[in-house]
GROMACS .gro file of C-alpha atoms in nm:
model
  431
    1MET     CA    1   0.507  -4.034   1.425
    2ARG     CA    2   0.849  -4.177   1.506
    3GLU     CA    3   1.006  -4.037   1.823
    4SER     CA    4   1.358  -3.995   1.963
    5VAL     CA    5   1.429  -3.993   2.335
    6PHE     CA    6   1.652  -3.720   2.482
    7GLU     CA    7   1.780  -3.698   2.838
    8PHE     CA    8   1.781  -3.360   3.011
    9GLY     CA    9   1.984  -3.295   3.326
   10TYR     CA   10   1.768  -3.202   3.625
   11GLY     CA   11   1.941  -3.150   3.959
   12ASN     CA   12   2.143  -3.466   4.025
   13GLY     CA   13   1.921  -3.674   3.797
   14ARG     CA   14   1.793  -3.681   3.441
   15ILE     CA   15   1.453  -3.658   3.272
   16ALA     CA   16   1.388  -3.857   2.954
   17VAL     CA   17   1.165  -3.691   2.696
   18ALA     CA   18   1.036  -3.842   2.371
   19LEU     CA   19   1.010  -3.590   2.086
   20PRO     CA   20   0.881  -3.641   1.729
   21GLU     CA   21   1.177  -3.681   1.494
   22ALA     CA   22   1.007  -3.513   1.199
   23LYS     CA   23   0.976  -3.185   1.389
   24ILE     CA   24   1.339  -3.166   1.509
   25ILE     CA   25   1.551  -2.929   1.301
   26ASN     CA   26   1.850  -2.889   1.538
   27ASN     CA   27   2.012  -3.095   1.811
   28VAL     CA   28   2.253  -2.847   1.969
   29VAL     CA   29   2.551  -3.022   2.127
   30GLY     CA   30   2.896  -2.884   2.196
   31LYS     CA   31   3.202  -2.997   2.008
   32PRO     CA   32   3.434  -3.243   2.182
   33CYS     CA   33   3.746  -3.061   2.295
   34PRO     CA   34   4.055  -3.233   2.438
   35ALA     CA   35   4.194  -3.097   2.764
   36ILE     CA   36   4.557  -2.986   2.792
   37ALA     CA   37   4.762  -3.268   2.940
   38ASP     CA   38   5.073  -3.072   3.044
   39ILE     CA   39   4.955  -2.735   3.180
   40PRO     CA   40   5.298  -2.584   3.272
   41SER     CA   41   5.436  -2.663   2.925
   42ALA     CA   42   5.129  -2.511   2.756
   43VAL     CA   43   5.162  -2.192   2.964
   44ARG     CA   44   5.534  -2.159   2.888
   45GLU     CA   45   5.466  -2.214   2.517
   46ALA     CA   46   5.208  -1.932   2.519
   47LEU     CA   47   5.436  -1.694   2.711
   48ARG     CA   48   5.732  -1.763   2.482
   49ASN     CA   49   5.535  -1.753   2.154
   50PRO     CA   50   5.277  -1.481   2.215
   51ILE     CA   51   5.033  -1.308   1.980
   52GLY     CA   52   5.108  -0.947   1.888
   53THR     CA   53   5.406  -0.891   2.123
   54PRO     CA   54   5.758  -1.020   2.178
   55PRO     CA   55   5.794  -1.305   2.432
   56LEU     CA   56   5.724  -1.208   2.793
   57LYS     CA   57   6.096  -1.220   2.879
   58GLU     CA   58   6.154  -0.944   2.620
   59VAL     CA   59   5.855  -0.733   2.730
   60VAL     CA   60   5.982  -0.692   3.088
   61GLN     CA   61   6.319  -0.551   3.190
   62PRO     CA   62   6.533  -0.668   3.485
   63GLY     CA   63   6.428  -0.485   3.798
   64ASP     CA   64   6.081  -0.383   3.671
   65LYS     CA   65   5.798  -0.354   3.922
   66VAL     CA   66   5.529  -0.585   3.782
   67ALA     CA   67   5.157  -0.589   3.868
   68ILE     CA   68   4.955  -0.901   3.777
   69VAL     CA   69   4.578  -0.857   3.769
   70VAL     CA   70   4.384  -1.166   3.886
   71SER     CA   71   4.004  -1.207   3.892
   72ASP     CA   72   3.814  -1.239   4.221
   73ILE     CA   73   3.664  -1.545   4.392
   74THR     CA   74   3.358  -1.544   4.162
   75ARG     CA   75   3.602  -1.653   3.889
   76ALA     CA   76   3.771  -1.930   4.088
   77TRP     CA   77   3.679  -2.163   3.799
   78VAL     CA   78   3.967  -2.004   3.603
   79LYS     CA   79   4.206  -2.201   3.830
   80PHE     CA   80   4.475  -1.932   3.847
   81ASP     CA   81   4.669  -2.143   4.097
   82GLN     CA   82   4.757  -2.384   3.816
   83PHE     CA   83   4.924  -2.128   3.589
   84LEU     CA   84   5.039  -1.837   3.808
   85PRO     CA   85   5.350  -2.028   3.933
   86VAL     CA   86   5.468  -2.069   3.572
   87LEU     CA   87   5.411  -1.698   3.505
   88LEU     CA   88   5.612  -1.604   3.816
   89ASP     CA   89   5.895  -1.839   3.717
   90GLU     CA   90   5.915  -1.679   3.371
   91LEU     CA   91   5.934  -1.335   3.530
   92ASN     CA   92   6.207  -1.456   3.767
   93ASP     CA   93   6.404  -1.589   3.470
   94ALA     CA   94   6.371  -1.247   3.306
   95GLY     CA   95   6.530  -1.074   3.605
   96ILE     CA   96   6.217  -0.984   3.803
   97PRO     CA   97   6.247  -1.112   4.163
   98ASP     CA   98   5.934  -1.208   4.356
   99GLN     CA   99   5.963  -0.898   4.576
  100ASN     CA  100   5.915  -0.684   4.264
  101ILE     CA  101   5.587  -0.857   4.176
  102CYS     CA  102   5.243  -0.787   4.322
  103ILE     CA  103   4.910  -0.952   4.248
  104VAL     CA  104   4.607  -0.724   4.247
  105ILE     CA  105   4.277  -0.908   4.298
  106ALA     CA  106   4.016  -0.752   4.068
  107PRO     CA  107   3.666  -0.775   4.221
  108GLY     CA  108   3.516  -0.490   4.020
  109ALA     CA  109   3.210  -0.385   4.223
  110HIS     CA  110   3.191  -0.722   4.406
  111ARG     CA  111   3.285  -0.748   4.772
  112LEU     CA  112   3.652  -0.760   4.868
  113ASN     CA  113   3.806  -1.106   4.894
  114THR     CA  114   3.945  -1.257   5.215
  115GLU     CA  115   4.301  -1.377   5.260
  116GLU     CA  116   4.166  -1.733   5.263
  117GLU     CA  117   4.015  -1.662   4.921
  118PHE     CA  118   4.350  -1.525   4.801
  119VAL     CA  119   4.490  -1.873   4.870
  120ILE     CA  120   4.198  -2.045   4.693
  121LEU     CA  121   4.250  -1.823   4.389
  122CYS     CA  122   4.627  -1.804   4.362
  123GLY     CA  123   4.749  -2.104   4.561
  124ASP     CA  124   4.935  -2.110   4.892
  125LYS     CA  125   5.282  -2.109   4.734
  126VAL     CA  126   5.208  -1.806   4.519
  127CYS     CA  127   5.066  -1.613   4.817
  128LYS     CA  128   5.391  -1.686   5.007
  129ARG     CA  129   5.606  -1.576   4.713
  130VAL     CA  130   5.450  -1.240   4.619
  131ALA     CA  131   5.232  -0.969   4.774
  132VAL     CA  132   4.857  -1.009   4.711
  133ALA     CA  133   4.609  -0.726   4.768
  134ASN     CA  134   4.246  -0.639   4.693
  135HIS     CA  135   4.144  -0.360   4.463
  136ASP     CA  136   3.872  -0.151   4.628
  137CYS     CA  137   3.655   0.035   4.377
  138HIS     CA  138   3.516   0.262   4.652
  139ASN     CA  139   3.854   0.378   4.791
  140GLN     CA  140   3.926   0.708   4.616
  141ASP     CA  141   4.281   0.717   4.755
  142GLN     CA  142   4.350   0.392   4.569
  143LEU     CA  143   4.237   0.530   4.232
  144VAL     CA  144   4.422   0.710   3.951
  145TYR     CA  145   4.254   0.900   3.665
  146THR     CA  146   4.353   0.778   3.318
  147GLY     CA  147   4.122   0.981   3.092
  148LYS     CA  148   3.774   0.998   2.942
  149THR     CA  149   3.622   0.770   2.675
  150LYS     CA  150   3.452   0.907   2.362
  151ASN     CA  151   3.113   0.844   2.523
  152GLY     CA  152   3.202   1.046   2.831
  153VAL     CA  153   3.300   0.788   3.094
  154ASP     CA  154   3.571   0.913   3.333
  155CYS     CA  155   3.823   0.633   3.383
  156TYR     CA  156   3.977   0.561   3.721
  157ILE     CA  157   4.193   0.252   3.787
  158ASN     CA  158   4.387   0.097   4.072
  159ARG     CA  159   4.691   0.302   4.179
  160SER     CA  160   4.922  -0.001   4.221
  161VAL     CA  161   4.847  -0.104   3.864
  162ALA     CA  162   4.880   0.248   3.726
  163GLU     CA  163   5.217   0.299   3.893
  164ALA     CA  164   5.370  -0.039   3.803
  165ASP     CA  165   5.642  -0.054   3.537
  166LYS     CA  166   5.468  -0.344   3.368
  167VAL     CA  167   5.109  -0.472   3.392
  168ILE     CA  168   5.001  -0.828   3.308
  169LEU     CA  169   4.632  -0.917   3.274
  170THR     CA  170   4.509  -1.270   3.347
  171GLY     CA  171   4.166  -1.433   3.327
  172GLY     CA  172   3.938  -1.680   3.153
  173ILE     CA  173   3.750  -1.627   2.827
  174VAL     CA  174   3.385  -1.733   2.803
  175HIS     CA  175   3.071  -1.599   2.638
  176HIS     CA  176   2.930  -1.305   2.837
  177LEU     CA  177   2.564  -1.201   2.841
  178MET     CA  178   2.644  -0.829   2.824
  179ALA     CA  179   3.001  -0.774   2.706
  180GLY     CA  180   2.995  -1.041   2.433
  181PHE     CA  181   3.289  -1.227   2.587
  182GLY     CA  182   3.459  -1.228   2.926
  183GLY     CA  183   3.832  -1.211   2.983
  184GLY     CA  184   4.078  -0.969   2.829
  185ARG     CA  185   3.987  -0.606   2.893
  186LYS     CA  186   3.749  -0.703   3.173
  187ALA     CA  187   4.051  -0.735   3.403
  188ILE     CA  188   4.073  -0.354   3.377
  189LEU     CA  189   3.704  -0.270   3.356
  190PRO     CA  190   3.528  -0.362   3.579
  191GLY     CA  191   3.813  -0.552   3.750
  192ILE     CA  192   4.034  -0.272   3.883
  193SER     CA  193   3.823   0.035   3.801
  194GLY     CA  194   3.649   0.286   4.027
  195PHE     CA  195   3.283   0.236   4.113
  196LYS     CA  196   3.155   0.536   3.912
  197THR     CA  197   3.364   0.420   3.615
  198ILE     CA  198   3.207   0.072   3.638
  199GLN     CA  199   2.855   0.218   3.662
  200GLY     CA  200   2.920   0.448   3.368
  201ASN     CA  201   3.027   0.155   3.153
  202HIS     CA  202   2.753  -0.085   3.260
  203LEU     CA  203   2.483   0.170   3.175
  204PHE     CA  204   2.563   0.107   2.808
  205CYS     CA  205   2.364  -0.216   2.860
  206MET     CA  206   2.052  -0.002   2.885
  207ASN     CA  207   1.873   0.130   2.579
  208LYS     CA  208   1.962   0.490   2.493
  209GLU     CA  209   1.592   0.573   2.511
  210VAL     CA  210   1.445   0.561   2.860
  211GLY     CA  211   1.148   0.326   2.876
  212LYS     CA  212   1.283   0.088   2.609
  213GLY     CA  213   1.470  -0.138   2.848
  214LEU     CA  214   1.793  -0.306   2.743
  215ASN     CA  215   2.042  -0.230   2.467
  216PRO     CA  216   1.996  -0.500   2.199
  217ASN     CA  217   2.366  -0.473   2.107
  218CYS     CA  218   2.492  -0.588   2.448
  219ILE     CA  219   2.444  -0.962   2.410
  220SER     CA  220   2.639  -1.286   2.424
  221GLY     CA  221   2.897  -1.335   2.149
  222LYS     CA  222   2.866  -0.984   2.000
  223LEU     CA  223   3.168  -0.752   2.006
  224GLU     CA  224   3.136  -0.520   1.705
  225GLY     CA  225   2.874  -0.254   1.774
  226ASN     CA  226   2.846  -0.361   2.139
  227GLU     CA  227   2.879  -0.025   2.316
  228MET     CA  228   2.970  -0.181   2.649
  229ASN     CA  229   3.255  -0.380   2.494
  230GLU     CA  230   3.380  -0.086   2.289
  231ASP     CA  231   3.391   0.137   2.598
  232MET     CA  232   3.577  -0.139   2.786
  233ILE     CA  233   3.837  -0.155   2.509
  234GLU     CA  234   3.887   0.222   2.524
  235GLN     CA  235   3.933   0.209   2.899
  236ALA     CA  236   4.180  -0.080   2.878
  237ALA     CA  237   4.381   0.109   2.616
  238LEU     CA  238   4.402   0.410   2.850
  239ALA     CA  239   4.542   0.180   3.122
  240LYS     CA  240   4.819   0.063   2.883
  241PRO     CA  241   4.858  -0.302   2.996
  242ASP     CA  242   5.179  -0.464   2.869
  243PHE     CA  243   5.087  -0.832   2.842
  244LEU     CA  244   4.800  -1.078   2.874
  245LEU     CA  245   4.764  -1.443   2.971
  246ASN     CA  246   4.412  -1.585   2.934
  247ALA     CA  247   4.271  -1.936   2.942
  248VAL     CA  248   4.001  -2.104   2.731
  249PHE     CA  249   3.818  -2.403   2.876
  250THR     CA  250   3.656  -2.728   2.765
  251PRO     CA  251   3.285  -2.782   2.845
  252GLU     CA  252   3.408  -2.991   3.140
  253ASN     CA  253   3.600  -2.683   3.269
  254GLN     CA  254   3.944  -2.822   3.190
  255PHE     CA  255   4.208  -2.606   3.021
  256ALA     CA  256   4.168  -2.619   2.643
  257ARG     CA  257   4.403  -2.338   2.531
  258PHE     CA  258   4.617  -2.058   2.668
  259VAL     CA  259   4.655  -1.732   2.476
  260ALA     CA  260   4.920  -1.475   2.559
  261GLY     CA  261   5.061  -1.152   2.423
  262HIS     CA  262   4.897  -0.822   2.331
  263TRP     CA  263   4.608  -0.748   2.569
  264HIS     CA  264   4.360  -0.708   2.282
  265GLU     CA  265   4.496  -0.915   1.992
  266ALA     CA  266   4.566  -1.227   2.201
  267TRP     CA  267   4.227  -1.197   2.372
  268LEU     CA  268   4.049  -1.168   2.034
  269ALA     CA  269   4.221  -1.489   1.924
  270GLY     CA  270   4.091  -1.650   2.242
  271THR     CA  271   3.733  -1.537   2.174
  272LYS     CA  272   3.748  -1.711   1.836
  273MET     CA  273   3.857  -2.031   2.013
  274VAL     CA  274   3.562  -1.997   2.253
  275ASP     CA  275   3.324  -1.954   1.961
  276ASP     CA  276   3.474  -2.260   1.795
  277ILE     CA  277   3.417  -2.473   2.108
  278TYR     CA  278   3.083  -2.338   2.229
  279GLY     CA  279   2.922  -2.172   1.927
  280VAL     CA  280   2.701  -2.431   1.760
  281PRO     CA  281   2.561  -2.357   1.410
  282VAL     CA  282   2.185  -2.406   1.375
  283THR     CA  283   1.990  -2.415   1.049
  284ALA     CA  284   1.718  -2.179   1.173
  285GLN     CA  285   1.537  -2.065   1.485
  286ALA     CA  286   1.266  -2.309   1.596
  287ASP     CA  287   0.908  -2.268   1.716
  288LEU     CA  288   0.986  -2.477   2.025
  289VAL     CA  289   1.318  -2.516   2.206
  290VAL     CA  290   1.342  -2.795   2.463
  291SER     CA  291   1.639  -2.731   2.689
  292SER     CA  292   1.821  -2.794   3.013
  293ALA     CA  293   2.107  -2.632   3.203
  294GLY     CA  294   2.262  -2.977   3.231
  295GLY     CA  295   2.171  -3.037   3.595
  296PHE     CA  296   2.343  -2.945   3.922
  297PRO     CA  297   2.509  -2.702   3.992
  298LYS     CA  298   2.397  -2.508   3.685
  299ASP     CA  299   2.030  -2.533   3.787
  300ILE     CA  300   2.077  -2.472   4.161
  301ASN     CA  301   1.897  -2.136   4.133
  302LEU     CA  302   1.742  -1.906   3.877
  303TYR     CA  303   2.035  -1.665   3.894
  304GLN     CA  304   2.262  -1.940   3.761
  305GLY     CA  305   1.995  -2.040   3.511
  306VAL     CA  306   1.969  -1.709   3.324
  307LYS     CA  307   2.255  -1.804   3.089
  308THR     CA  308   2.074  -2.129   2.998
  309ILE     CA  309   1.751  -1.945   2.928
  310ASP     CA  310   1.931  -1.677   2.726
  311ASN     CA  311   2.099  -1.937   2.503
  312ALA     CA  312   1.768  -2.121   2.451
  313TYR     CA  313   1.598  -1.792   2.369
  314MET     CA  314   1.857  -1.722   2.097
  315ALA     CA  315   1.750  -2.046   1.926
  316THR     CA  316   1.377  -1.957   1.938
  317LYS     CA  317   1.159  -1.784   1.681
  318PRO     CA  318   0.995  -1.457   1.790
  319GLY     CA  319   0.678  -1.549   1.978
  320GLY     CA  320   0.793  -1.910   2.014
  321VAL     CA  321   0.811  -2.136   2.317
  322VAL     CA  322   1.099  -2.254   2.536
  323ILE     CA  323   1.075  -2.548   2.776
  324CYS     CA  324   1.360  -2.554   3.027
  325PHE     CA  325   1.426  -2.826   3.285
  326MET     CA  326   1.570  -2.673   3.604
  327GLU     CA  327   1.524  -2.815   3.953
  328LEU     CA  328   1.607  -2.483   4.131
  329PRO     CA  329   1.635  -2.607   4.493
  330ASP     CA  330   1.759  -2.261   4.599
  331ILE     CA  331   1.533  -2.057   4.373
  332MET     CA  332   1.533  -1.747   4.596
  333GLU     CA  333   1.912  -1.725   4.617
  334PRO     CA  334   2.083  -1.487   4.601
  335ALA     CA  335   1.853  -1.220   4.746
  336GLU     CA  336   2.024  -0.946   4.544
  337PHE     CA  337   1.879  -1.120   4.237
  338SER     CA  338   1.536  -1.237   4.356
  339ASN     CA  339   1.451  -0.903   4.518
  340TRP     CA  340   1.456  -0.737   4.176
  341PHE     CA  341   1.133  -0.920   4.089
  342ASN     CA  342   0.944  -0.714   4.348
  343TYR     CA  343   0.897  -0.419   4.113
  344PRO     CA  344   0.532  -0.405   3.998
  345THR     CA  345   0.619  -0.295   3.643
  346MET     CA  346   0.905  -0.339   3.398
  347LEU     CA  347   0.940   0.041   3.374
  348GLU     CA  348   0.993   0.075   3.749
  349HIS     CA  349   1.250  -0.206   3.734
  350GLU     CA  350   1.424  -0.031   3.444
  351MET     CA  351   1.435   0.306   3.621
  352ALA     CA  352   1.579   0.145   3.936
  353LEU     CA  353   1.843  -0.026   3.721
  354ARG     CA  354   1.937   0.302   3.552
  355ALA     CA  355   1.969   0.467   3.894
  356ASN     CA  356   2.180   0.190   4.049
  357PHE     CA  357   2.301  -0.065   3.795
  358THR     CA  358   2.385  -0.410   3.930
  359ILE     CA  359   2.454  -0.734   3.744
  360PRO     CA  360   2.180  -0.925   3.937
  361GLY     CA  361   1.936  -0.645   3.853
  362PHE     CA  362   2.033  -0.664   3.485
  363LEU     CA  363   1.995  -1.042   3.477
  364ALA     CA  364   1.653  -1.021   3.644
  365TYR     CA  365   1.542  -0.764   3.386
  366ARG     CA  366   1.685  -0.974   3.103
  367LEU     CA  367   1.484  -1.274   3.224
  368LEU     CA  368   1.162  -1.072   3.244
  369ASP     CA  369   1.230  -0.925   2.902
  370ILE     CA  370   1.275  -1.271   2.748
  371ALA     CA  371   0.959  -1.397   2.922
  372ARG     CA  372   0.746  -1.123   2.764
  373GLN     CA  373   0.875  -1.202   2.414
  374ILE     CA  374   0.827  -1.581   2.421
  375SER     CA  375   0.638  -1.838   2.629
  376LEU     CA  376   0.895  -1.957   2.882
  377ILE     CA  377   0.796  -2.284   3.053
  378ILE     CA  378   1.008  -2.401   3.347
  379VAL     CA  379   0.984  -2.764   3.456
  380THR     CA  380   1.077  -2.742   3.824
  381LYS     CA  381   0.986  -2.838   4.180
  382GLN     CA  382   0.621  -2.767   4.256
  383GLU     CA  383   0.706  -2.535   4.547
  384ASN     CA  384   0.880  -2.304   4.298
  385ALA     CA  385   0.562  -2.236   4.098
  386GLY     CA  386   0.474  -1.910   4.273
  387PHE     CA  387   0.810  -1.745   4.215
  388ILE     CA  388   0.825  -1.873   3.856
  389ARG     CA  389   0.495  -1.695   3.786
  390LYS     CA  390   0.620  -1.382   3.963
  391ALA     CA  391   0.920  -1.383   3.728
  392GLY     CA  392   0.688  -1.385   3.425
  393MET     CA  393   0.732  -1.753   3.339
  394ILE     CA  394   0.506  -2.058   3.331
  395PRO     CA  395   0.568  -2.339   3.583
  396ALA     CA  396   0.522  -2.707   3.499
  397ALA     CA  397   0.568  -3.011   3.719
  398THR     CA  398   0.640  -3.267   3.445
  399ALA     CA  399   0.767  -3.288   3.090
  400ALA     CA  400   0.420  -3.403   2.974
  401GLU     CA  401   0.257  -3.096   3.130
  402ALA     CA  402   0.518  -2.867   2.972
  403LEU     CA  403   0.469  -3.019   2.625
  404ALA     CA  404   0.091  -2.984   2.658
  405ILE     CA  405   0.128  -2.614   2.748
  406ALA     CA  406   0.369  -2.565   2.457
  407GLN     CA  407   0.123  -2.728   2.216
  408GLU     CA  408  -0.151  -2.497   2.339
  409LYS     CA  409   0.068  -2.186   2.307
  410LEU     CA  410   0.180  -2.277   1.955
  411GLY     CA  411  -0.175  -2.359   1.848
  412ARG     CA  412  -0.081  -2.583   1.558
  413GLU     CA  413   0.076  -2.921   1.475
  414ASP     CA  414   0.338  -2.820   1.216
  415TYR     CA  415   0.586  -2.662   1.458
  416THR     CA  416   0.963  -2.712   1.457
  417ILE     CA  417   1.180  -2.819   1.752
  418THR     CA  418   1.538  -2.752   1.858
  419VAL     CA  419   1.687  -2.967   2.135
  420MET     CA  420   1.949  -2.819   2.373
  421THR     CA  421   2.043  -3.071   2.643
  422ALA     CA  422   2.340  -2.859   2.761
  423ALA     CA  423   2.209  -2.509   2.697
  424ALA     CA  424   2.428  -2.348   2.965
  425ASN     CA  425   2.738  -2.434   2.762
  426THR     CA  426   2.618  -2.407   2.402
  427VAL     CA  427   2.550  -2.086   2.213
  428PRO     CA  428   2.333  -2.132   1.901
  429VAL     CA  429   2.461  -1.945   1.596
  430VAL     CA  430   2.205  -1.910   1.315
  431ARG     CA  431   2.375  -1.956   0.978
   0.00000   0.00000   0.00000
């Protein structure tokens, strides 16, 4: 049988794998997307020709107190420092001096950021121009009540944001494993919300029935019917943000588009752009998916690798097999993820997650849940084999060993294959 050779990123190297052409039904690769050449011009264009609102200069009034919400250091890839100066200049031109502007860093339930991280996020010049402060979800004195959602979540947000004359949300839009897409309303929830508000929203990721694990509606790329997303939208509406500036990125993490305007309408337009860049149509789910995160740093640890595995899983038939190449030199990092695999049963893990929801705990459960639905083979360093088994997966030292295990699991010769050499960045969409 004629074969084609594919190269899969693995750490700082690549692994070549020959696969039978007749079995391959999909080769999932992202669309080429040109990067923006003139970033300041693109930002100004978005601010002056927004979606769903008048231009920014007409939204604000001279003398307004303006709060700009900026994501925390875990979202440094958004590169706020490259577009915040343009946003500040536009506000200045509209009659808002720098002393009337504050930036609120939105860590959600993450740790507070340091002043050094403020500079990394916003840039030194921005930090010298305007006040920058952390939101603290645990500080009750810093919180203001905005109302209750239809599903009973009490909404508390940052006082500085609530008391500002105008609120501008910033961020980056990507596919999100739970909320469907990042960006947009996530600047409010979890970004600048109270801890109990965040927990109340994140619990929508769990199945309504205790013992049944995760909510099948809270998945990557899904917005309609996603209870977590719908609750986020309600909470953002209660906060009444006035404007949004979000970025969309190329697979190489360069700016592809900027969207600005109404906090929901402009963001929705951005999600469609993300789907256009990263959503790859596939003819059908396959019996075997052969995949890779794309190498370092996306395969530095299993925590980073969950997105890769989730995307590969979406391309796999129920009961099928996934082979994933991930070196995982720091497989046990971070501890707040790896420690979740110490629960002896899935039910105990689920109950702990319901009692104290964390994103690492959710991702660990998601990985275990995938591994019990399909055969998940990880080609990795031999010293990782023990933890891979503990996490419900099957370790393999070589591509040949992984393919032999896959053949045994499938139990037949007439299986189909989908290839995903950059599974961290490509979301299969079954047409």
